[in-house]
Short mmCIF file of C-alpha atoms and ligand atoms in Angstrom, two decimals:
data_model
loop_
_atom_site.label_atom_id
_atom_site.label_comp_id
_atom_site.label_asym_id
_atom_site.label_seq_id
_atom_site.Cartn_x
_atom_site.Cartn_y
_atom_site.Cartn_z
CA MET A 1 111.48 -44.94 9.03
CA ALA A 2 109.47 -46.42 11.86
CA LYS A 3 111.26 -49.43 13.32
CA TYR A 4 108.60 -51.18 15.34
CA ILE A 5 105.03 -52.38 15.62
CA LEU A 6 103.44 -52.11 19.05
CA ALA A 7 101.18 -55.01 20.02
CA LEU A 8 98.72 -54.59 22.86
CA ASP A 9 97.87 -58.02 24.24
CA GLN A 10 95.04 -57.66 26.70
CA GLY A 11 94.81 -61.12 28.31
CA THR A 12 92.60 -62.62 30.98
CA THR A 13 95.09 -62.34 33.81
CA SER A 14 97.41 -59.60 32.57
CA SER A 15 97.85 -56.77 30.12
CA ARG A 16 100.95 -56.95 28.01
CA SER A 17 102.56 -54.65 25.48
CA ILE A 18 105.32 -55.72 23.13
CA LEU A 19 107.40 -53.87 20.55
CA PHE A 20 108.23 -56.13 17.61
CA THR A 21 110.99 -55.61 15.07
CA HIS A 22 110.72 -56.18 11.34
CA ALA A 23 112.17 -59.68 11.86
CA GLY A 24 109.23 -60.45 14.13
CA ARG A 25 111.41 -60.53 17.24
CA ILE A 26 110.70 -58.90 20.58
CA LYS A 27 112.48 -55.58 21.16
CA SER A 28 110.88 -54.83 24.53
CA SER A 29 107.90 -55.92 26.54
CA ALA A 30 106.02 -54.98 29.68
CA GLN A 31 103.35 -56.86 31.58
CA ARG A 32 101.02 -56.15 34.49
CA GLU A 33 98.60 -58.51 36.18
CA PHE A 34 95.27 -57.18 37.36
CA GLU A 35 92.62 -58.28 39.79
CA GLN A 36 90.29 -61.21 39.13
CA ILE A 37 86.94 -60.55 40.76
CA PHE A 38 84.83 -63.55 41.83
CA PRO A 39 81.50 -62.18 43.15
CA ALA A 40 79.95 -65.68 43.44
CA PRO A 41 80.97 -69.26 42.62
CA GLY A 42 81.48 -69.54 38.86
CA HIS A 43 81.12 -65.76 38.30
CA VAL A 44 84.15 -63.86 37.01
CA GLU A 45 84.50 -60.08 36.49
CA HIS A 46 87.17 -57.51 35.62
CA ASP A 47 87.28 -53.78 36.32
CA PRO A 48 87.45 -52.15 32.84
CA GLU A 49 89.41 -49.22 34.31
CA ALA A 50 92.06 -51.66 35.61
CA ILE A 51 92.26 -53.14 32.12
CA TRP A 52 92.72 -49.70 30.56
CA ARG A 53 95.21 -48.53 33.20
CA THR A 54 97.42 -51.61 32.96
CA GLN A 55 97.28 -51.66 29.17
CA LEU A 56 98.27 -48.02 28.83
CA ALA A 57 100.98 -48.29 31.48
CA THR A 58 102.57 -51.34 29.85
CA ALA A 59 102.44 -49.70 26.41
CA ARG A 60 104.28 -46.65 27.73
CA LYS A 61 106.80 -48.81 29.55
CA ALA A 62 107.52 -51.00 26.51
CA ILE A 63 108.13 -47.87 24.41
CA LYS A 64 110.37 -46.37 27.07
CA ASP A 65 112.36 -49.58 27.63
CA ALA A 66 113.11 -49.74 23.91
CA LYS A 67 114.26 -46.10 24.11
CA ALA A 68 111.72 -45.49 21.37
CA ARG A 69 109.29 -42.66 20.69
CA ALA A 70 105.90 -42.61 19.02
CA VAL A 71 107.52 -41.79 15.63
CA ASP A 72 109.39 -45.09 15.79
CA ILE A 73 106.12 -47.02 15.84
CA ALA A 74 104.56 -47.72 12.46
CA ALA A 75 101.28 -49.00 13.87
CA ILE A 76 99.50 -50.57 16.82
CA GLY A 77 97.83 -53.98 16.77
CA ILE A 78 95.35 -55.03 19.42
CA THR A 79 94.62 -58.56 20.55
CA ASN A 80 92.39 -59.42 23.44
CA GLN A 81 90.74 -61.91 25.73
CA ARG A 82 87.61 -62.66 23.74
CA GLU A 83 83.90 -62.59 24.55
CA THR A 84 84.45 -60.55 27.72
CA THR A 85 81.75 -57.93 27.69
CA VAL A 86 81.85 -54.22 28.56
CA LEU A 87 79.01 -51.71 28.30
CA TRP A 88 79.77 -48.02 28.63
CA ASP A 89 78.20 -44.59 28.36
CA ARG A 90 78.72 -43.06 24.91
CA GLU A 91 78.98 -39.53 26.37
CA THR A 92 81.25 -40.03 29.37
CA GLY A 93 83.05 -43.21 28.30
CA GLU A 94 82.38 -44.64 31.74
CA PRO A 95 81.62 -48.36 32.04
CA VAL A 96 78.19 -49.09 33.52
CA SER A 97 79.51 -52.05 35.51
CA ASN A 98 82.40 -54.46 35.76
CA ALA A 99 83.16 -56.42 32.61
CA ILE A 100 81.67 -59.92 32.58
CA VAL A 101 84.55 -62.23 31.76
CA TRP A 102 84.35 -65.02 29.19
CA GLN A 103 84.76 -67.62 31.94
CA SER A 104 81.77 -66.39 33.89
CA ARG A 105 78.83 -68.77 34.24
CA ILE A 106 76.48 -65.98 35.31
CA THR A 107 74.19 -66.54 32.31
CA ALA A 108 74.04 -70.36 32.53
CA ASP A 109 70.33 -70.26 33.51
CA LEU A 110 69.55 -67.80 30.73
CA CYS A 111 71.24 -70.14 28.24
CA ASP A 112 69.13 -73.04 29.53
CA ARG A 113 65.99 -70.96 28.92
CA ILE A 114 67.05 -70.11 25.38
CA LYS A 115 67.65 -73.79 24.70
CA ARG A 116 64.31 -74.76 26.23
CA ASP A 117 62.64 -72.23 23.93
CA GLY A 118 64.10 -74.17 21.01
CA HIS A 119 66.51 -71.51 19.70
CA GLU A 120 69.74 -73.50 19.89
CA LYS A 121 69.79 -74.67 16.26
CA THR A 122 69.22 -71.13 14.99
CA PHE A 123 72.16 -69.81 16.99
CA ARG A 124 74.39 -72.69 15.93
CA ARG A 125 73.58 -72.31 12.25
CA LYS A 126 74.01 -68.55 12.11
CA THR A 127 76.90 -67.99 14.51
CA GLY A 128 78.83 -71.28 14.42
CA LEU A 129 78.74 -71.25 18.22
CA VAL A 130 76.79 -73.18 20.85
CA VAL A 131 74.36 -71.56 23.28
CA ASP A 132 76.69 -71.23 26.26
CA ALA A 133 77.39 -68.61 28.91
CA TYR A 134 80.90 -68.32 27.39
CA PHE A 135 79.84 -65.92 24.62
CA SER A 136 79.03 -62.22 24.81
CA GLY A 137 75.38 -62.20 23.70
CA THR A 138 73.81 -63.51 26.89
CA LYS A 139 76.19 -61.38 28.95
CA ILE A 140 74.92 -58.23 27.20
CA ARG A 141 71.35 -59.28 27.79
CA HIS A 142 72.07 -60.03 31.44
CA LEU A 143 73.40 -56.50 32.00
CA LEU A 144 70.48 -54.93 30.13
CA ASP A 145 68.07 -57.07 32.18
CA THR A 146 69.56 -56.40 35.60
CA ILE A 147 70.81 -52.80 35.63
CA PRO A 148 67.79 -50.51 36.21
CA GLY A 149 66.98 -48.25 33.25
CA LEU A 150 69.82 -49.56 31.12
CA ARG A 151 67.81 -51.09 28.28
CA LYS A 152 65.89 -47.84 27.80
CA ARG A 153 69.14 -45.93 27.56
CA ALA A 154 70.60 -48.54 25.19
CA ASN A 155 67.51 -48.20 22.96
CA ARG A 156 68.14 -44.46 22.82
CA GLY A 157 71.72 -45.12 21.66
CA GLU A 158 73.32 -43.86 24.86
CA ILE A 159 75.03 -47.12 25.78
CA LEU A 160 77.73 -48.88 23.75
CA PHE A 161 78.74 -52.52 23.78
CA GLY A 162 82.22 -53.75 23.15
CA THR A 163 84.45 -56.71 23.60
CA ILE A 164 87.80 -55.70 25.09
CA ASP A 165 89.32 -54.75 21.73
CA THR A 166 86.46 -52.36 21.09
CA PHE A 167 86.72 -50.83 24.54
CA LEU A 168 90.47 -50.28 24.14
CA LEU A 169 90.01 -48.87 20.62
CA TRP A 170 87.40 -46.44 21.94
CA ARG A 171 89.71 -45.29 24.74
CA LEU A 172 92.80 -45.12 22.52
CA THR A 173 91.03 -42.97 19.93
CA GLY A 174 89.63 -40.66 22.61
CA GLY A 175 86.09 -41.93 22.04
CA LYS A 176 86.17 -41.41 18.27
CA VAL A 177 85.93 -44.98 16.96
CA HIS A 178 83.41 -47.67 17.93
CA ALA A 179 84.46 -50.73 15.95
CA THR A 180 85.63 -54.32 16.16
CA ASP A 181 87.01 -56.88 13.73
CA TYR A 182 85.41 -60.01 12.24
CA SER A 183 87.16 -62.41 14.61
CA ASN A 184 85.85 -60.71 17.74
CA ALA A 185 82.39 -60.20 16.28
CA SER A 186 82.21 -63.93 15.55
CA ARG A 187 82.37 -64.67 19.30
CA THR A 188 79.36 -62.66 20.37
CA LEU A 189 76.52 -65.09 19.55
CA ILE A 190 74.72 -62.28 17.69
CA TYR A 191 76.87 -62.08 14.55
CA ASN A 192 75.95 -64.01 11.42
CA ILE A 193 79.25 -65.46 10.22
CA ARG A 194 77.86 -66.34 6.79
CA LYS A 195 76.09 -63.05 5.99
CA LEU A 196 78.73 -61.02 7.85
CA ASP A 197 76.29 -58.83 9.73
CA TRP A 198 74.70 -58.55 13.16
CA ASP A 199 71.66 -60.81 13.00
CA ASP A 200 68.26 -59.22 13.64
CA GLU A 201 66.56 -62.47 14.61
CA LEU A 202 69.20 -63.27 17.23
CA LEU A 203 69.20 -59.67 18.48
CA LYS A 204 65.46 -59.96 18.96
CA ILE A 205 65.72 -63.22 20.92
CA LEU A 206 68.34 -61.62 23.18
CA LYS A 207 66.56 -58.24 23.28
CA ILE A 208 69.70 -56.36 22.26
CA PRO A 209 69.31 -53.06 20.34
CA ARG A 210 71.48 -52.71 17.22
CA ALA A 211 72.28 -49.13 18.20
CA MET A 212 74.76 -50.32 20.82
CA LEU A 213 76.82 -52.54 18.49
CA PRO A 214 80.18 -51.61 16.95
CA LYS A 215 81.01 -51.50 13.23
CA VAL A 216 82.70 -54.71 12.08
CA ARG A 217 85.82 -54.36 9.94
CA ASP A 218 88.74 -56.30 8.48
CA SER A 219 91.20 -57.53 11.11
CA SER A 220 94.02 -55.97 9.12
CA GLY A 221 93.26 -52.35 8.21
CA ILE A 222 93.28 -48.88 9.72
CA PHE A 223 90.72 -48.51 12.50
CA GLY A 224 91.74 -45.03 13.59
CA GLU A 225 94.60 -43.29 15.35
CA THR A 226 95.52 -42.78 18.95
CA ASP A 227 94.66 -39.58 20.75
CA PRO A 228 97.97 -37.62 20.46
CA LYS A 229 97.86 -36.97 24.22
CA LEU A 230 98.48 -40.65 24.99
CA PHE A 231 101.89 -41.26 23.38
CA GLY A 232 103.00 -37.75 22.37
CA ARG A 233 101.70 -38.08 18.81
CA ALA A 234 99.06 -40.03 16.92
CA ILE A 235 99.82 -43.66 15.99
CA PRO A 236 97.56 -45.62 13.60
CA ILE A 237 95.71 -48.58 15.06
CA ALA A 238 95.84 -50.96 12.13
CA GLY A 239 95.09 -54.48 13.35
CA ILE A 240 92.64 -56.20 15.68
CA ALA A 241 91.97 -59.87 16.34
CA GLY A 242 90.80 -61.99 19.25
CA ASP A 243 93.69 -63.66 21.05
CA GLN A 244 93.27 -67.16 19.61
CA GLN A 245 92.80 -65.97 16.06
CA ALA A 246 95.79 -63.66 16.43
CA ALA A 247 97.88 -66.60 17.65
CA THR A 248 96.78 -68.65 14.65
CA PHE A 249 97.93 -65.77 12.42
CA GLY A 250 101.16 -65.33 14.40
CA GLN A 251 101.88 -69.06 13.96
CA ALA A 252 101.58 -68.53 10.20
CA CYS A 253 98.71 -71.03 9.89
CA PHE A 254 97.69 -69.60 6.53
CA ARG A 255 96.86 -72.79 4.66
CA PRO A 256 93.70 -74.84 5.28
CA GLY A 257 94.47 -77.73 7.62
CA MET A 258 97.17 -75.91 9.60
CA ILE A 259 96.65 -76.12 13.39
CA LYS A 260 97.98 -74.41 16.51
CA ASN A 261 97.31 -74.91 20.21
CA THR A 262 97.71 -72.17 22.83
CA TYR A 263 98.23 -72.95 26.52
CA GLY A 264 97.19 -69.86 28.48
CA THR A 265 94.46 -69.40 31.05
CA GLY A 266 92.48 -71.81 28.88
CA CYS A 267 93.56 -74.01 25.99
CA PHE A 268 92.55 -73.26 22.41
CA LEU A 269 93.10 -75.47 19.39
CA LEU A 270 92.39 -73.77 16.06
CA MET A 271 92.48 -75.12 12.53
CA ASN A 272 92.39 -72.93 9.43
CA THR A 273 89.55 -74.20 7.20
CA GLY A 274 89.95 -71.62 4.44
CA SER A 275 87.24 -69.50 2.84
CA LYS A 276 84.34 -71.75 3.88
CA PRO A 277 82.84 -72.18 7.34
CA VAL A 278 82.88 -75.87 8.37
CA ALA A 279 80.05 -76.87 10.70
CA SER A 280 81.16 -79.12 13.57
CA LYS A 281 79.45 -82.37 14.47
CA ASN A 282 81.74 -83.00 17.43
CA GLY A 283 81.31 -80.09 19.79
CA LEU A 284 83.73 -77.64 18.20
CA LEU A 285 82.99 -74.08 17.17
CA THR A 286 83.02 -72.53 13.73
CA THR A 287 84.57 -69.13 13.94
CA ILE A 288 86.10 -66.37 11.84
CA GLY A 289 89.88 -66.42 11.89
CA TRP A 290 90.39 -63.01 10.35
CA GLY A 291 89.24 -60.71 7.60
CA MET A 292 91.89 -59.31 5.29
CA GLY A 293 91.63 -57.49 1.99
CA GLY A 294 87.88 -58.11 2.08
CA LYS A 295 88.39 -61.89 2.33
CA ILE A 296 87.33 -64.01 5.29
CA THR A 297 89.32 -66.97 6.62
CA TYR A 298 87.34 -69.38 8.80
CA CYS A 299 88.55 -71.71 11.53
CA LEU A 300 87.34 -74.67 13.53
CA GLU A 301 88.03 -74.12 17.20
CA GLY A 302 88.14 -76.22 20.33
CA SER A 303 87.99 -74.10 23.48
CA VAL A 304 88.93 -75.41 26.91
CA PHE A 305 88.13 -73.00 29.74
CA ILE A 306 90.71 -73.99 32.35
CA ALA A 307 94.30 -74.91 31.48
CA GLY A 308 97.03 -72.69 32.97
CA ALA A 309 94.35 -71.37 35.33
CA ALA A 310 94.56 -74.73 37.11
CA VAL A 311 98.23 -73.99 37.78
CA GLN A 312 97.16 -70.66 39.27
CA TRP A 313 94.74 -72.58 41.46
CA LEU A 314 97.60 -74.71 42.80
CA ARG A 315 99.34 -71.41 43.58
CA ASP A 316 96.47 -69.30 44.92
CA GLY A 317 93.87 -71.84 46.04
CA LEU A 318 96.03 -74.65 47.44
CA GLY A 319 99.21 -72.68 48.05
CA ILE A 320 101.47 -75.63 47.10
CA ILE A 321 103.57 -73.54 44.71
CA ARG A 322 104.65 -69.91 45.02
CA SER A 323 104.62 -69.08 41.33
CA ALA A 324 103.29 -70.73 38.18
CA PRO A 325 106.75 -71.70 36.84
CA ALA A 326 107.47 -73.37 40.22
CA ILE A 327 105.16 -76.17 39.14
CA GLU A 328 107.99 -77.56 37.02
CA LYS A 329 110.16 -78.32 40.06
CA LEU A 330 107.28 -79.74 42.07
CA ALA A 331 106.15 -81.96 39.19
CA ALA A 332 109.71 -83.24 38.81
CA THR A 333 109.65 -84.65 42.38
CA VAL A 334 107.60 -87.61 41.08
CA GLU A 335 107.98 -89.98 38.14
CA ASP A 336 104.36 -89.79 37.05
CA SER A 337 100.98 -88.71 38.37
CA GLY A 338 100.68 -91.89 40.48
CA GLY A 339 97.29 -92.66 38.98
CA VAL A 340 95.85 -89.28 39.98
CA TYR A 341 93.68 -87.43 37.45
CA ILE A 342 92.53 -83.84 37.87
CA VAL A 343 89.66 -82.67 35.69
CA PRO A 344 89.77 -78.87 36.03
CA ALA A 345 86.09 -78.27 35.27
CA PHE A 346 86.14 -75.27 37.64
CA VAL A 347 83.63 -73.34 35.53
CA GLY A 348 82.07 -76.33 33.82
CA LEU A 349 83.49 -77.96 30.69
CA GLY A 350 83.80 -76.28 27.29
CA ALA A 351 84.59 -78.11 24.06
CA PRO A 352 83.85 -80.80 23.21
CA HIS A 353 81.53 -81.52 26.16
CA TRP A 354 79.75 -78.20 26.79
CA ASP A 355 78.65 -79.20 30.27
CA ALA A 356 77.96 -76.10 32.38
CA ASP A 357 77.18 -78.33 35.37
CA ALA A 358 80.48 -80.21 35.48
CA ARG A 359 82.83 -79.23 38.30
CA GLY A 360 86.48 -79.84 39.15
CA THR A 361 87.26 -83.40 40.18
CA ILE A 362 90.33 -85.20 41.52
CA VAL A 363 90.25 -88.99 41.30
CA GLY A 364 92.71 -91.76 42.12
CA ILE A 365 94.03 -90.29 45.38
CA THR A 366 95.72 -92.82 47.70
CA ARG A 367 97.70 -92.44 50.93
CA GLY A 368 100.83 -92.18 48.84
CA THR A 369 99.59 -89.15 46.89
CA THR A 370 101.77 -86.07 47.27
CA ALA A 371 101.69 -82.46 46.17
CA GLY A 372 104.03 -83.57 43.38
CA HIS A 373 101.40 -85.92 42.01
CA LEU A 374 98.81 -83.14 42.07
CA ALA A 375 101.19 -80.86 40.19
CA ARG A 376 101.85 -83.55 37.63
CA ALA A 377 98.16 -84.36 37.21
CA THR A 378 97.40 -80.65 36.75
CA LEU A 379 99.92 -80.34 33.92
CA GLU A 380 98.71 -83.57 32.36
CA SER A 381 95.12 -82.31 32.41
CA MET A 382 96.13 -79.64 29.86
CA ALA A 383 97.51 -82.29 27.53
CA PHE A 384 94.51 -84.60 27.96
CA GLN A 385 92.04 -81.80 27.29
CA THR A 386 94.02 -80.95 24.16
CA ARG A 387 93.76 -84.58 23.04
CA ASP A 388 89.96 -84.36 23.50
CA LEU A 389 89.96 -81.36 21.16
CA ALA A 390 92.29 -83.02 18.66
CA GLU A 391 90.02 -86.08 18.48
CA ALA A 392 87.00 -83.88 17.75
CA MET A 393 88.89 -81.86 15.15
CA GLN A 394 90.15 -84.90 13.30
CA ALA A 395 86.61 -86.28 13.18
CA ASP A 396 85.15 -82.96 11.93
CA ALA A 397 87.80 -82.20 9.34
CA GLY A 398 88.37 -85.81 8.31
CA VAL A 399 92.13 -85.38 8.50
CA LYS A 400 94.77 -86.90 10.72
CA LEU A 401 96.77 -84.55 12.91
CA GLY A 402 100.30 -84.44 11.50
CA ARG A 403 102.11 -82.25 14.00
CA LEU A 404 101.14 -79.47 16.36
CA LYS A 405 102.39 -75.88 16.67
CA VAL A 406 102.18 -74.66 20.27
CA ASP A 407 102.44 -71.38 22.18
CA GLY A 408 101.19 -69.55 25.27
CA GLY A 409 102.37 -69.09 28.85
CA ALA A 410 102.36 -72.77 29.79
CA ALA A 411 103.98 -73.94 26.55
CA VAL A 412 107.35 -72.93 28.02
CA ASN A 413 107.02 -76.00 30.26
CA ASP A 414 109.19 -78.72 28.67
CA GLY A 415 107.68 -81.53 30.75
CA LEU A 416 104.19 -80.56 29.66
CA MET A 417 105.20 -80.33 26.00
CA GLN A 418 106.85 -83.77 26.15
CA PHE A 419 103.75 -85.25 27.75
CA GLN A 420 101.61 -83.53 25.12
CA SER A 421 103.59 -85.17 22.35
CA ASP A 422 103.40 -88.51 24.18
CA ILE A 423 99.66 -88.40 24.67
CA LEU A 424 98.89 -87.21 21.11
CA GLY A 425 101.47 -89.44 19.47
CA VAL A 426 102.61 -86.60 17.19
CA ALA A 427 105.50 -84.13 17.16
CA VAL A 428 104.99 -80.82 18.96
CA ASP A 429 106.75 -77.73 17.50
CA ARG A 430 107.49 -74.74 19.73
CA PRO A 431 108.53 -71.51 17.95
CA VAL A 432 111.29 -69.13 19.02
CA VAL A 433 108.74 -66.40 19.68
CA ASN A 434 106.28 -67.90 22.13
CA GLU A 435 104.28 -64.65 22.25
CA THR A 436 102.45 -65.55 19.07
CA THR A 437 99.23 -63.86 20.16
CA ALA A 438 100.88 -60.44 20.36
CA LEU A 439 102.95 -61.25 17.28
CA GLY A 440 99.80 -62.06 15.29
CA ALA A 441 98.28 -58.70 16.21
CA ALA A 442 101.52 -56.99 15.22
CA TYR A 443 101.53 -58.75 11.84
CA LEU A 444 97.90 -57.80 11.15
CA ALA A 445 98.73 -54.15 11.91
CA GLY A 446 102.09 -54.16 10.12
CA LEU A 447 100.61 -55.68 6.97
CA ALA A 448 97.98 -52.94 6.86
CA VAL A 449 100.56 -50.13 6.85
CA GLY A 450 103.13 -51.80 4.58
CA PHE A 451 105.62 -52.53 7.39
CA TRP A 452 105.42 -56.12 6.11
CA LYS A 453 104.51 -56.75 2.49
CA SER A 454 102.60 -60.05 2.57
CA THR A 455 101.90 -63.11 4.67
CA ARG A 456 104.99 -64.63 3.04
CA ASP A 457 107.05 -62.31 5.28
CA VAL A 458 105.20 -63.79 8.28
CA THR A 459 105.91 -67.36 7.20
CA ALA A 460 109.56 -66.48 6.60
CA ASN A 461 109.87 -65.00 10.11
CA TRP A 462 108.45 -68.11 11.83
CA ALA A 463 111.32 -70.00 13.44
CA LEU A 464 111.40 -73.29 15.34
CA GLU A 465 112.83 -73.33 18.86
CA ARG A 466 112.35 -77.00 19.75
CA THR A 467 110.46 -80.11 18.66
CA PHE A 468 109.14 -82.66 21.16
CA LYS A 469 108.73 -86.19 19.80
CA PRO A 470 106.48 -88.92 21.18
CA ALA A 471 108.34 -91.36 23.44
CA MET A 472 105.41 -93.13 25.14
CA LYS A 473 104.44 -96.67 24.16
CA PRO A 474 101.13 -96.79 22.25
CA LYS A 475 99.67 -99.19 24.82
CA GLN A 476 100.34 -96.80 27.69
CA ARG A 477 99.04 -93.86 25.66
CA LYS A 478 95.81 -95.71 25.11
CA ALA A 479 95.43 -96.76 28.75
CA SER A 480 96.16 -93.29 30.18
CA TYR A 481 93.74 -91.63 27.79
CA ALA A 482 91.03 -94.15 28.65
CA ASP A 483 91.53 -93.40 32.36
CA TRP A 484 91.32 -89.69 31.62
CA GLN A 485 88.01 -90.19 29.84
CA ARG A 486 86.67 -92.08 32.86
CA ALA A 487 87.79 -89.22 35.12
CA VAL A 488 85.97 -86.71 32.89
CA GLY A 489 82.86 -88.85 33.28
CA ARG A 490 83.09 -88.44 37.06
CA SER A 491 83.21 -84.63 36.80
CA ARG A 492 80.13 -84.29 34.62
CA ASN A 493 76.67 -83.09 35.65
CA TRP A 494 77.84 -82.39 39.17
CA ILE A 495 75.99 -79.29 40.30
CA GLN A 496 72.24 -79.28 40.52
CA ARG A 497 70.59 -76.04 39.53
P1 ADP B 1 96.63 -65.46 29.24
O1 ADP B 1 97.06 -64.76 28.00
O2 ADP B 1 95.43 -66.33 29.10
O3 ADP B 1 96.54 -64.56 30.45
P2 ADP B 1 99.34 -66.63 29.24
O4 ADP B 1 99.58 -67.11 27.85
O5 ADP B 1 100.06 -65.45 29.73
O6 ADP B 1 97.78 -66.55 29.57
O7 ADP B 1 99.72 -67.86 30.18
C1 ADP B 1 99.58 -67.74 31.55
C2 ADP B 1 99.22 -69.09 32.12
O8 ADP B 1 100.32 -69.98 32.02
C3 ADP B 1 98.85 -68.97 33.58
O9 ADP B 1 97.60 -69.57 33.77
C4 ADP B 1 99.96 -69.74 34.30
O10 ADP B 1 99.44 -70.49 35.37
C5 ADP B 1 100.53 -70.66 33.24
N1 ADP B 1 101.98 -70.89 33.38
C6 ADP B 1 102.96 -69.96 33.39
N2 ADP B 1 104.17 -70.55 33.50
C7 ADP B 1 103.95 -71.90 33.54
C8 ADP B 1 104.79 -73.05 33.63
N3 ADP B 1 106.12 -72.95 33.69
N4 ADP B 1 104.20 -74.27 33.65
C9 ADP B 1 102.86 -74.38 33.56
N5 ADP B 1 102.03 -73.33 33.47
C10 ADP B 1 102.55 -72.11 33.47
#
């Protein structure tokens, strides 16, 4: 009997592989960071080969560390940084360029043009998204527009598009399977989330040939099997979901109204809205959570581009901490942020503002401001941005937030979680397994091969590690949040294009 499910979690800053047990606990894990490429201000790229190399290496290491072999693994689940776009040659499997990362603003002008041409409503209605450089569609078009001869080759079916899941699936199956799942497809700006098909009208506007697009399948189901050369024998790949949807699944948010927030590179608040897509009036996205057994679950999503990435900026840009976790000690050197607010609009603002021209702003600096205050304000910016999303979600769904399930790299920070509870005024629940993204992918795969029987097993495995309860006075909560909103106002419409 196979004992484990292997989850491949291909994130924005690192590739991770985790072996999960039947109880949904971590048996072993391996992680490798890879290079972030910034060719110009606001542009972000990854080398697809670095992604593949680090993903494969961590998978092998996780298996080895568990003293396991391929036979011990019932299935593989893939979860991935979403929207990031790779094009490659169908024959050789070689990428035609670096991947354009979800954060990249390289297509901001193109998005403006599409909006000026009056297409925004069409995109919003069909895809549930907004016309923003964030999503894959304009990134595909940009590559087809700028790489000589590429569109011709794509028209002939020689070039394939994939988000990272699709690229990994292609490599893992030795070039046999070109597919994605509903959740990833729903982030491309060319997929009709109501009709469940690539949309010819949108493809025409973006001049993207259908021939380059992957097949879209259930998130839980067998996609193919690994090339036996990779792990010694073939392993079924049985689950795929974008990282935020996988985390929502891993947090067992199976009933409509259930919400989770992930604090990683960015911050992502998702609410299960059941079998019907809910259109947002407050700057959120409508997206597919997952497809399972032929049934689609939809979500409302608030996406914030920079959260933990601001901590990395303190480390790499300012050099005031040596590692991300070191922010906890630095932030503890002060009682509060001393009236300093940092709006980390480093690549513009995502939900609910969608302002590509906003830029990072620090306000409230005085002569008494220290590195500690900056650290504190950086952490608080994650909580404030989450409150912005929560406000929008409550307005859209017409429900009051009861409590919040959290996860992600920065959710290990107790000070941040306490402040989050304070600023929302609701309890924050952190699970024992913080790696809910990888766990969600594992569950999707394990359910497809019978390793787990039903989502009831997932709910039963979910265990609470700690609850943070609001301790801030309502008056102070109100005043701080009002100051934050003023600070956001200062960051908006900054660059002039
Ligand atoms: P991703 O999957 O997007 O790569 P992770 O979930 O691995 O992100 O989270 C990594 C992020 O968490 C990084 O941006 C890092 O700066 C931040 N981070 C890690 N540890 C802490 C901490 N103790 N306090 C605050 N932020 C942290």
